[in-house]
CSV table of C-alpha atoms in Angstrom, one decimal:
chain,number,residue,atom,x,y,z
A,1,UNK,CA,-9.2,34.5,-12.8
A,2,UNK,CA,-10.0,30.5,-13.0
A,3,UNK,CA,-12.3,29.7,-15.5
A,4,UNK,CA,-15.0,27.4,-14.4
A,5,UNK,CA,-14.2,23.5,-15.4
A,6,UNK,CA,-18.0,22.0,-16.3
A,7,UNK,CA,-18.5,18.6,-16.3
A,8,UNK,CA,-21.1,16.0,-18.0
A,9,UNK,CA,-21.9,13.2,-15.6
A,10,UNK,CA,-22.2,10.0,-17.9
A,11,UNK,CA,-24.2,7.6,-15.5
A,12,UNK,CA,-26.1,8.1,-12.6
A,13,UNK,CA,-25.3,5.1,-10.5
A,14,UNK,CA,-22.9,4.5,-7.6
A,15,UNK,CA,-19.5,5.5,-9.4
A,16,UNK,CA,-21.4,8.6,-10.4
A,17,UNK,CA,-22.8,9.4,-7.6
A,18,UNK,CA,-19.3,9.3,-5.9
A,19,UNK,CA,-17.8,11.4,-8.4
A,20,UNK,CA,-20.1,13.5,-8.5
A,21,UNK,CA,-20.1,14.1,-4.4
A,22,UNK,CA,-16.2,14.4,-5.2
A,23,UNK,CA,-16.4,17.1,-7.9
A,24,UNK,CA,-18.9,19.5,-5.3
A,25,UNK,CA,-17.2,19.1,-2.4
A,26,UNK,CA,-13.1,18.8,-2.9
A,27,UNK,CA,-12.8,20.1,-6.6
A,28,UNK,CA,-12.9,23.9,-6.7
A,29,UNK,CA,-13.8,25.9,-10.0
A,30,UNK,CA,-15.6,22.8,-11.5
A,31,UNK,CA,-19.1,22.5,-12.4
A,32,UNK,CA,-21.4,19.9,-13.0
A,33,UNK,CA,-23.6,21.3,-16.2
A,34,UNK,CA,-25.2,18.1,-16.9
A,35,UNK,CA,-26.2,14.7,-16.1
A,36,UNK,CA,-26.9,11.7,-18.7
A,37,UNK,CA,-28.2,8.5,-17.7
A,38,UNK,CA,-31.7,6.6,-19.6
A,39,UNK,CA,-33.3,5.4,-16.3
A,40,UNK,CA,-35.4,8.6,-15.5
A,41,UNK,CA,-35.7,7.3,-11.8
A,42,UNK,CA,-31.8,7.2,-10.8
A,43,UNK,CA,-31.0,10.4,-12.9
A,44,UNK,CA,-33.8,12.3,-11.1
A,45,UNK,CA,-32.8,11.1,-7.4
A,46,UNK,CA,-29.0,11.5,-8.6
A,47,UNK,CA,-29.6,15.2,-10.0
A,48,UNK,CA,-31.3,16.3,-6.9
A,49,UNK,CA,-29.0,14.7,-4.6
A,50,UNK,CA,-26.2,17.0,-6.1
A,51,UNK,CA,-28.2,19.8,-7.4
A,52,UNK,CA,-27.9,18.9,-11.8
A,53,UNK,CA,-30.6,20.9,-13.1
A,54,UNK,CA,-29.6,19.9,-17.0
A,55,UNK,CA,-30.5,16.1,-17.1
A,56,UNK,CA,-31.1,13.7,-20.7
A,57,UNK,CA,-31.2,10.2,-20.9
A,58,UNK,CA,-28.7,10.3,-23.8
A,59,UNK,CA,-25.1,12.1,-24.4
A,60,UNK,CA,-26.2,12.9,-27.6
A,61,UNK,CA,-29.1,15.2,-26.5
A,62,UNK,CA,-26.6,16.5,-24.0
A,63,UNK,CA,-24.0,17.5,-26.3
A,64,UNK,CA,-26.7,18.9,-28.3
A,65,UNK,CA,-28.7,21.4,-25.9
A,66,UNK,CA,-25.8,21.2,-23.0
A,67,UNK,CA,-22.5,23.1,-22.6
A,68,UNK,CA,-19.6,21.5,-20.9
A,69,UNK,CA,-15.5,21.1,-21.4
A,70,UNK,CA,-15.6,17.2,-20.4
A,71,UNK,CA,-17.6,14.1,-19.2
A,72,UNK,CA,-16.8,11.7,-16.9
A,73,UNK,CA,-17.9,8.0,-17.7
A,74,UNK,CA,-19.3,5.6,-15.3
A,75,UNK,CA,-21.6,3.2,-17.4
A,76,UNK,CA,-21.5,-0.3,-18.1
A,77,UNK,CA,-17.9,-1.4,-20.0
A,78,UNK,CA,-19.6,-2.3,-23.3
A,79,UNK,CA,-20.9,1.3,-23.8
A,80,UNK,CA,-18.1,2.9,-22.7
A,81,UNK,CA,-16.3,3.3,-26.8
A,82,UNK,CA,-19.2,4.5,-28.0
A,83,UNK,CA,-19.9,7.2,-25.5
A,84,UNK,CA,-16.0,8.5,-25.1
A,85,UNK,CA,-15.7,7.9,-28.8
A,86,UNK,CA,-18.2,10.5,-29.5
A,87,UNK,CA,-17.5,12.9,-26.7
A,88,UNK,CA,-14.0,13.2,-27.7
A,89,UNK,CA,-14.7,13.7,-31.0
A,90,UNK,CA,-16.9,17.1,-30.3
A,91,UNK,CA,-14.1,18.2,-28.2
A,92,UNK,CA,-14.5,17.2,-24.9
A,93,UNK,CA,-12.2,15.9,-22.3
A,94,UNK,CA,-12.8,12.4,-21.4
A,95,UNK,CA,-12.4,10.5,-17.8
A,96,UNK,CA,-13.6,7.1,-18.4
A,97,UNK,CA,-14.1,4.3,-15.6
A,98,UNK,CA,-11.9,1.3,-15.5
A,99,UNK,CA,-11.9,-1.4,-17.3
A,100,UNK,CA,-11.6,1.0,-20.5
A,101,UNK,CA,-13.6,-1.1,-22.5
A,102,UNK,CA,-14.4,-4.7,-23.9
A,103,UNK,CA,-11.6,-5.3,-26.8
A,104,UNK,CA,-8.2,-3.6,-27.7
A,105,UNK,CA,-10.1,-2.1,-30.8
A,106,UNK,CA,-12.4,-0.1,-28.9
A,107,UNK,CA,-9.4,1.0,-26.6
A,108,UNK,CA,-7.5,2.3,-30.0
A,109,UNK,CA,-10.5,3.8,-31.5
A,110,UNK,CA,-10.9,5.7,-28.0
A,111,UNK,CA,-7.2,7.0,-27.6
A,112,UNK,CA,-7.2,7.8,-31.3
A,113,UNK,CA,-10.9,10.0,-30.9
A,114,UNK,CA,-9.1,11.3,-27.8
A,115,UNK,CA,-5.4,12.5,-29.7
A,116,UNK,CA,-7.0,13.2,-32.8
A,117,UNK,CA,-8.9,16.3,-30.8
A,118,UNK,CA,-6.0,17.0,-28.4
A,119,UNK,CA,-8.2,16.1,-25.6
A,120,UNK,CA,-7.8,14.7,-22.4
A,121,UNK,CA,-8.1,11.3,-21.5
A,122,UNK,CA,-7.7,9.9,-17.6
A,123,UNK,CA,-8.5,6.1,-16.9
A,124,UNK,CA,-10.2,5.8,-13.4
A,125,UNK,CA,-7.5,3.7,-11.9
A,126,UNK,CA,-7.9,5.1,-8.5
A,127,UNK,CA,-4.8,3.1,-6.5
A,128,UNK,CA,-2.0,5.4,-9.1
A,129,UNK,CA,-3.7,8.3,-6.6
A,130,UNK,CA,-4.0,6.8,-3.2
A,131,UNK,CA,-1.5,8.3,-1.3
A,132,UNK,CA,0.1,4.8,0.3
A,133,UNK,CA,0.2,3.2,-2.9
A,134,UNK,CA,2.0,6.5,-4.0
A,135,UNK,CA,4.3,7.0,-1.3
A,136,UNK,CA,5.2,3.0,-1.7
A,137,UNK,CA,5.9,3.4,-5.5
A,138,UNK,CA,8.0,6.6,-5.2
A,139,UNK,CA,10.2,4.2,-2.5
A,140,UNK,CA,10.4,1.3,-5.0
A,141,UNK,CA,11.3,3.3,-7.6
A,142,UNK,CA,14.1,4.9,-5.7
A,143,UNK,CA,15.2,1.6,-4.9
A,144,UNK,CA,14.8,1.3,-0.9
A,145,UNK,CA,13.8,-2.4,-1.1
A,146,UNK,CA,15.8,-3.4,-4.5
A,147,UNK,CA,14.7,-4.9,-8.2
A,148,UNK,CA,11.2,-6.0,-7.6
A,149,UNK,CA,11.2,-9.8,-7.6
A,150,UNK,CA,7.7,-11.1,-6.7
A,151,UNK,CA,4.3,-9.2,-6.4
A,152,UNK,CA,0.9,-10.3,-4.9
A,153,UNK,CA,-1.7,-8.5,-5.2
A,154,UNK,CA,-5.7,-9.2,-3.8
A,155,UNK,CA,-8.8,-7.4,-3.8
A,156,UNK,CA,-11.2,-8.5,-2.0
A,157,UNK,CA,-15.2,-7.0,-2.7
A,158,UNK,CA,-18.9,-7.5,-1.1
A,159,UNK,CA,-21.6,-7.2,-2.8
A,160,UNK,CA,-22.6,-9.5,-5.8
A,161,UNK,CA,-22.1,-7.3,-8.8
A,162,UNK,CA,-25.0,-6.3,-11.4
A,163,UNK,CA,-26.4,-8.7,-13.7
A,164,UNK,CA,-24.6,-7.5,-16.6
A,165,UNK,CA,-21.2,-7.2,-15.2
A,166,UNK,CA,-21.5,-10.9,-14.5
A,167,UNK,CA,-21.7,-11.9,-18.0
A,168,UNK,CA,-18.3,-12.0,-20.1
A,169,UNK,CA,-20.1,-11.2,-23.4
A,170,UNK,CA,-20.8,-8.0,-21.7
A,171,UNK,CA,-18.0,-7.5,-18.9
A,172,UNK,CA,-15.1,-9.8,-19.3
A,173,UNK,CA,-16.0,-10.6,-15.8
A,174,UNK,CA,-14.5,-10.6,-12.4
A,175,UNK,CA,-11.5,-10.4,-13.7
A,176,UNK,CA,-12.1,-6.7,-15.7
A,177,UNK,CA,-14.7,-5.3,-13.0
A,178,UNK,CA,-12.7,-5.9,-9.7
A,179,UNK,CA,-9.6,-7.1,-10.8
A,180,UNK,CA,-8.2,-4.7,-13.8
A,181,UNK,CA,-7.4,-2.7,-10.8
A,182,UNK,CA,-4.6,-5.0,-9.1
A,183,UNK,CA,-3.4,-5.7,-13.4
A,184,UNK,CA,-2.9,-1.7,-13.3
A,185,UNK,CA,-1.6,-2.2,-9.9
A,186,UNK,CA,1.1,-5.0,-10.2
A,187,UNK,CA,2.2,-3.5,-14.1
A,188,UNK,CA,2.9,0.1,-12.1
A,189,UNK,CA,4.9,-1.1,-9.1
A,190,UNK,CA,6.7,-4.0,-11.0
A,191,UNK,CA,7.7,-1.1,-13.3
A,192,UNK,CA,7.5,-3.8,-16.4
A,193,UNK,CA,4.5,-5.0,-18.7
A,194,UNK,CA,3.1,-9.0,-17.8
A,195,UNK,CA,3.9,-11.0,-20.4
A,196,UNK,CA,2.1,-14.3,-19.5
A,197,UNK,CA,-0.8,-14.9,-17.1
A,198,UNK,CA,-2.6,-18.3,-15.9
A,199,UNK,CA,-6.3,-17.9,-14.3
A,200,UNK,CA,-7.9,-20.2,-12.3
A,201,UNK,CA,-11.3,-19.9,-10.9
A,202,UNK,CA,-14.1,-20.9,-9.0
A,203,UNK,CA,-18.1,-20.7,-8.3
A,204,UNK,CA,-19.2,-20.9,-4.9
A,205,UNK,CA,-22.1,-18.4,-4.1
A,206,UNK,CA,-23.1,-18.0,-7.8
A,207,UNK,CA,-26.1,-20.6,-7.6
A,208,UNK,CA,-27.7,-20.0,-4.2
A,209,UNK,CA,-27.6,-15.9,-5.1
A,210,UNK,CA,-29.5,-16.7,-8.5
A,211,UNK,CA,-26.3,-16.3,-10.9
A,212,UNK,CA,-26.6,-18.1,-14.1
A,213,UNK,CA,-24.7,-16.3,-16.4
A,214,UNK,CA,-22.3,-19.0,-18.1
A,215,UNK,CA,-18.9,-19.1,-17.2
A,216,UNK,CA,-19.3,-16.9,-13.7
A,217,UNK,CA,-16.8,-17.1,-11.4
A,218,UNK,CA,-16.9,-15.4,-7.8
A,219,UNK,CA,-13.2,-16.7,-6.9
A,220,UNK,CA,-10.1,-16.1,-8.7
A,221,UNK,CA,-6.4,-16.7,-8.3
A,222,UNK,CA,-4.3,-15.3,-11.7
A,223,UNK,CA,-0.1,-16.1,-11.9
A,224,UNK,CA,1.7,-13.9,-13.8
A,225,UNK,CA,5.2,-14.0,-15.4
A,226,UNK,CA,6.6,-9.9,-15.9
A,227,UNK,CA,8.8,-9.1,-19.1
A,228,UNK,CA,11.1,-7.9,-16.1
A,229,UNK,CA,11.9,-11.5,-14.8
A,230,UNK,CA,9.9,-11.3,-12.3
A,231,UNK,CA,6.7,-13.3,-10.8
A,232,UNK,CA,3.1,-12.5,-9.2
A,233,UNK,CA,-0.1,-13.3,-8.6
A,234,UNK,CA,-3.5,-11.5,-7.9
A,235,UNK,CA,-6.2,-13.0,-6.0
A,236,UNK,CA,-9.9,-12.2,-6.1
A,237,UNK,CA,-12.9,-12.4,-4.3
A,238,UNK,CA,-16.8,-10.7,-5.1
A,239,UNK,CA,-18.8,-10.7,-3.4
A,240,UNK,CA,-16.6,-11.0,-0.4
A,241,UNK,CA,-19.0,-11.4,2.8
A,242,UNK,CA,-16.2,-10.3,4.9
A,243,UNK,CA,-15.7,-6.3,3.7
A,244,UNK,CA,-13.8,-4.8,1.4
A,245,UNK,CA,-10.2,-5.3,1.3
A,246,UNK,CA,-7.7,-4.4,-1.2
A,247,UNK,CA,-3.7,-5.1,-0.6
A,248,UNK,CA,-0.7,-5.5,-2.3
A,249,UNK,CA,3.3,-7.4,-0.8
A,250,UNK,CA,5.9,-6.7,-2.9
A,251,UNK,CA,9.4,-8.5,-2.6
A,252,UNK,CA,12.8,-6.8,-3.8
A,253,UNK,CA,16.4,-7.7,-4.2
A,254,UNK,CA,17.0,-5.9,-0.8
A,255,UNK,CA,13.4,-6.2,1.1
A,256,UNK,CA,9.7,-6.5,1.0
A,257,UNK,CA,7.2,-3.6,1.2
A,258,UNK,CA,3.5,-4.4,1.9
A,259,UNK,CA,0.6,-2.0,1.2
A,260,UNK,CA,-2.3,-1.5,2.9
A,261,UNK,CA,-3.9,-3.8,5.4
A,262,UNK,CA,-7.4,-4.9,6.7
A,263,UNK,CA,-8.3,-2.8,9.4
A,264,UNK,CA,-10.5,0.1,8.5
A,265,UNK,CA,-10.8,2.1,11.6
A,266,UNK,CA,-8.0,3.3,14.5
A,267,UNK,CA,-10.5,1.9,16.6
A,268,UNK,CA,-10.5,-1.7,19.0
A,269,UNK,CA,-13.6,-2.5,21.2
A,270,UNK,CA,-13.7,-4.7,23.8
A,271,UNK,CA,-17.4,-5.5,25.2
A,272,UNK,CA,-17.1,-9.2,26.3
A,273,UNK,CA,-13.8,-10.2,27.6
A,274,UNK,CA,-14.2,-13.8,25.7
A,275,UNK,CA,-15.4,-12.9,22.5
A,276,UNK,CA,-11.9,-10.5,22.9
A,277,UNK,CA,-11.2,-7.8,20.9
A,278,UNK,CA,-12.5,-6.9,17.6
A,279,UNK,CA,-11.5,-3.9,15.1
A,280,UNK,CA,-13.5,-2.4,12.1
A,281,UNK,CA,-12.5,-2.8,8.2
A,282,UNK,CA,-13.3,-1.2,5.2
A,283,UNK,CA,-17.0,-2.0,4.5
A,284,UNK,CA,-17.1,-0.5,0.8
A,285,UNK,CA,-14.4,0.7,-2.3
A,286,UNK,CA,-15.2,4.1,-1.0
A,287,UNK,CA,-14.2,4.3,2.2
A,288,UNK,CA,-10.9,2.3,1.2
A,289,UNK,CA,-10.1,4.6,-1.6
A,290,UNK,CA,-12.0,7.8,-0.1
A,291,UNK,CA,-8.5,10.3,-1.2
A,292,UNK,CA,-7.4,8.1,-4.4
A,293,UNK,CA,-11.0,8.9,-5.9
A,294,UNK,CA,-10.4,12.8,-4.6
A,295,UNK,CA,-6.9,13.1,-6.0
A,296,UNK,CA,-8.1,11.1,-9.1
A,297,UNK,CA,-10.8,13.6,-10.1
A,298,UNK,CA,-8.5,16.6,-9.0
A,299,UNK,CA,-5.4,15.5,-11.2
A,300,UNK,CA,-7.7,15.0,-14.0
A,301,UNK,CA,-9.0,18.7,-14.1
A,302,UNK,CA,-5.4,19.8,-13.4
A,303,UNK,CA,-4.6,17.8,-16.6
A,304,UNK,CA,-7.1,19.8,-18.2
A,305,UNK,CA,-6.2,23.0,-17.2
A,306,UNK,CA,-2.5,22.6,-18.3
A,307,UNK,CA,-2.2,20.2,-20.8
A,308,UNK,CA,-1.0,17.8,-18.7
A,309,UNK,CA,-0.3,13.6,-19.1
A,310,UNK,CA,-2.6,12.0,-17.0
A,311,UNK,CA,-1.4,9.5,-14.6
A,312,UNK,CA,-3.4,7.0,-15.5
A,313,UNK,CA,-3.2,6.9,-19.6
A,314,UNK,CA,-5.1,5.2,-22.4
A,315,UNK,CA,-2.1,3.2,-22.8
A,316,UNK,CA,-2.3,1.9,-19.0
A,317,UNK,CA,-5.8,1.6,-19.5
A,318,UNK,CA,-4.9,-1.1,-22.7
A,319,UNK,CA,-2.2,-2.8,-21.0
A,320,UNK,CA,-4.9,-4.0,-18.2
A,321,UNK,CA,-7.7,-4.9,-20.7
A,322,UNK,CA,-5.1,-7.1,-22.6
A,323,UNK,CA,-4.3,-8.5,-19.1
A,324,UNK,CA,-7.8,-9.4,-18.5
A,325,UNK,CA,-8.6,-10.6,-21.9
A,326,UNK,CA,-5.2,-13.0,-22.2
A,327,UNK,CA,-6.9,-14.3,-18.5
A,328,UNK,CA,-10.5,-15.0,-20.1
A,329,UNK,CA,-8.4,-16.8,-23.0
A,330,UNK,CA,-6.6,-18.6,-20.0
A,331,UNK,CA,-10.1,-19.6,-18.2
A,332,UNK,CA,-11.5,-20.7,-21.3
A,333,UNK,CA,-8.7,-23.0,-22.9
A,334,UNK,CA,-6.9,-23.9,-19.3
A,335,UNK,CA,-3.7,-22.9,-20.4
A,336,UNK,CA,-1.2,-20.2,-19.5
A,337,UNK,CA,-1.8,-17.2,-22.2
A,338,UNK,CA,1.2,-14.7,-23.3
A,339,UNK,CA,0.0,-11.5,-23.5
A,340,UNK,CA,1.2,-11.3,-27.2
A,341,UNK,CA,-1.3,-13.7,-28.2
A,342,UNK,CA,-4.0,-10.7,-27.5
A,343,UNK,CA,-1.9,-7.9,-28.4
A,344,UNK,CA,-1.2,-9.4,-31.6
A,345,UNK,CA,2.9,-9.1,-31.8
């Protein structure tokens, strides 16, 4: 017989929410044993929504009064050391949101809590499960289009993002909250670490949506040198009126492989012969990444179960944080930044 998998929710919000859908409907033999969030409002909607009778407005009281194998973290970055931290050090698993945290302390602290206690720890990079960007990186790695020479990478996001994630003394930015993704993205298919990166940005919506935090940016373009030999570049865009897109080109020796592309639907309407045709994309993350955040949360109980290495380590989880914080570095002193200069070597 299975034995039951119970979860602890860590965060009500949207991530949670979607995990949480994820978990009832496509995980079998998991459970949801309790929820943690401090806004009573979005904790009670959020525990109703997916039936979570055991709710606290701290990890502490549920780890306390609440009996579960793991949590799964979707709060802001800067508490996310201090909440994986202390759930891996009473023993439980730990799936923790990208980006992993806010400095390369806090991601050390968090993979030592996590081996110390022989427990589990999954990084929510979603595109490692998506099964195009799979089936693309088991091609590359078997060579079909040759030694990866040049990779471009964009994601593309609407929606302004919340206050807090807009501030680099508590995000790191666009940059960590959109971006880490295509870092995690480029450092996987390139099969090599980036060892220099230059960031430009811009502000174009910022003041007529009320932004004041200092240093926002809405509009970025990063260049990247790979310890490889190789070259890239990520672009990024939130809030992106447009949709949601999310793509990646990558050159080889022998070819070019592109992943992904901006129409969201099979489907092309025609209604007024001059306005021609038109086609749906992707209006949100979820719908982009619907099986990558399915397979994600699957693999992770799977790791679980059998004592498996996760995908999506600690270790990638630090590798795209350094990215992000030799970019901020970059922004800040308008200068190309090798990633040793964070890393410390």
């Amino acid at each position: 017989m299975t034995t039951t998998i119970r979860a602890c929710m860590v965060g009500a919000g949207r991530v949670g929410q979607l995990h949480s859908g994820t978990l009832r409907r496509f995980v079998p033999d998991t459970d949801i044993a309790a929820l943690v969030d401090p806004a009573a409002a979005i904790r009670g909607e959020t525990g109703k929504q997916f039936g979570i009778e055991a709710q606290f407005a701290s990890l502490e009281e549920a780890l306390d009064k609440a009996v579960f194998d793991a949590v799964i973290i979707t709060t802001p970055t800067f508490t996310h050391c201090d909440l994986a931290v202390m759930a891996a050090s009473r023993g439980k698993h730990v799936f923790l949101e990208k980006p992993m945290a806010m400095t390369l302390a806090e991601c050390d602290a968090i993979i030592g809590a996590t081996e110390k206690q022989g427990v589990t720890l999954q990084i929510g990079f979603m595109r490692r499960f998506d099964p195009d960007f799979v089936a693309a990186a088991e091609r590359i790695f078997a060579g079909e289009i040759g030694e990866p020479m040049l990779i471009k990478s964009l994601t593309h996001g609407p929606g302004l993002p919340p206050a807090w994630a807009n501030d680099l003394s508590t995000s790191q930015g666009m940059l960590a909250e959109v971006n880490s993704h295509d870092l995690d993205c480029v450092r996987w298919l390139m099969g090599s670490n980036i060892e220099r990166i230059y960031l430009e940005t811009a502000n174009f919506k910022g003041a007529e949506r009320g932004v004041t935090a200092e240093h926002f940016y809405d509009t970025m373009f990063a260049t990247m040198k790979f310890a490889s030999g190789g070259i890239g570049n990520i672009s990024g865009v939130c809030p992106c009126d447009y949709g949601y897109d999310a793509r990646v080109e990558i050159v080889g020796k022998k070819g070019i492989m592109q992943i992904g592309e901006m129409q969201g639907q099979a489907i092309v309407v025609c209604v007024d012969r001059n306005h021609g045709l038109v086609s749906p994309i992707y209006r949100r993350w979820p719908e982009r990444f619907a099986w990558g955040y399915i397979h994600e949360m699957q693999h992770f109980v799977e790791c679980m179960r059998f004592g498996a290495r996760p995908r999506a380590t600690g270790e990638d989880g630090r590798w795209a944080l350094a990215g992000v914080l030799a970019g901020t570095t970059s922004l800040l002193e308008g200068r190309p930044v090798h990633l040793a200069e964070v890393l410390g070597a």
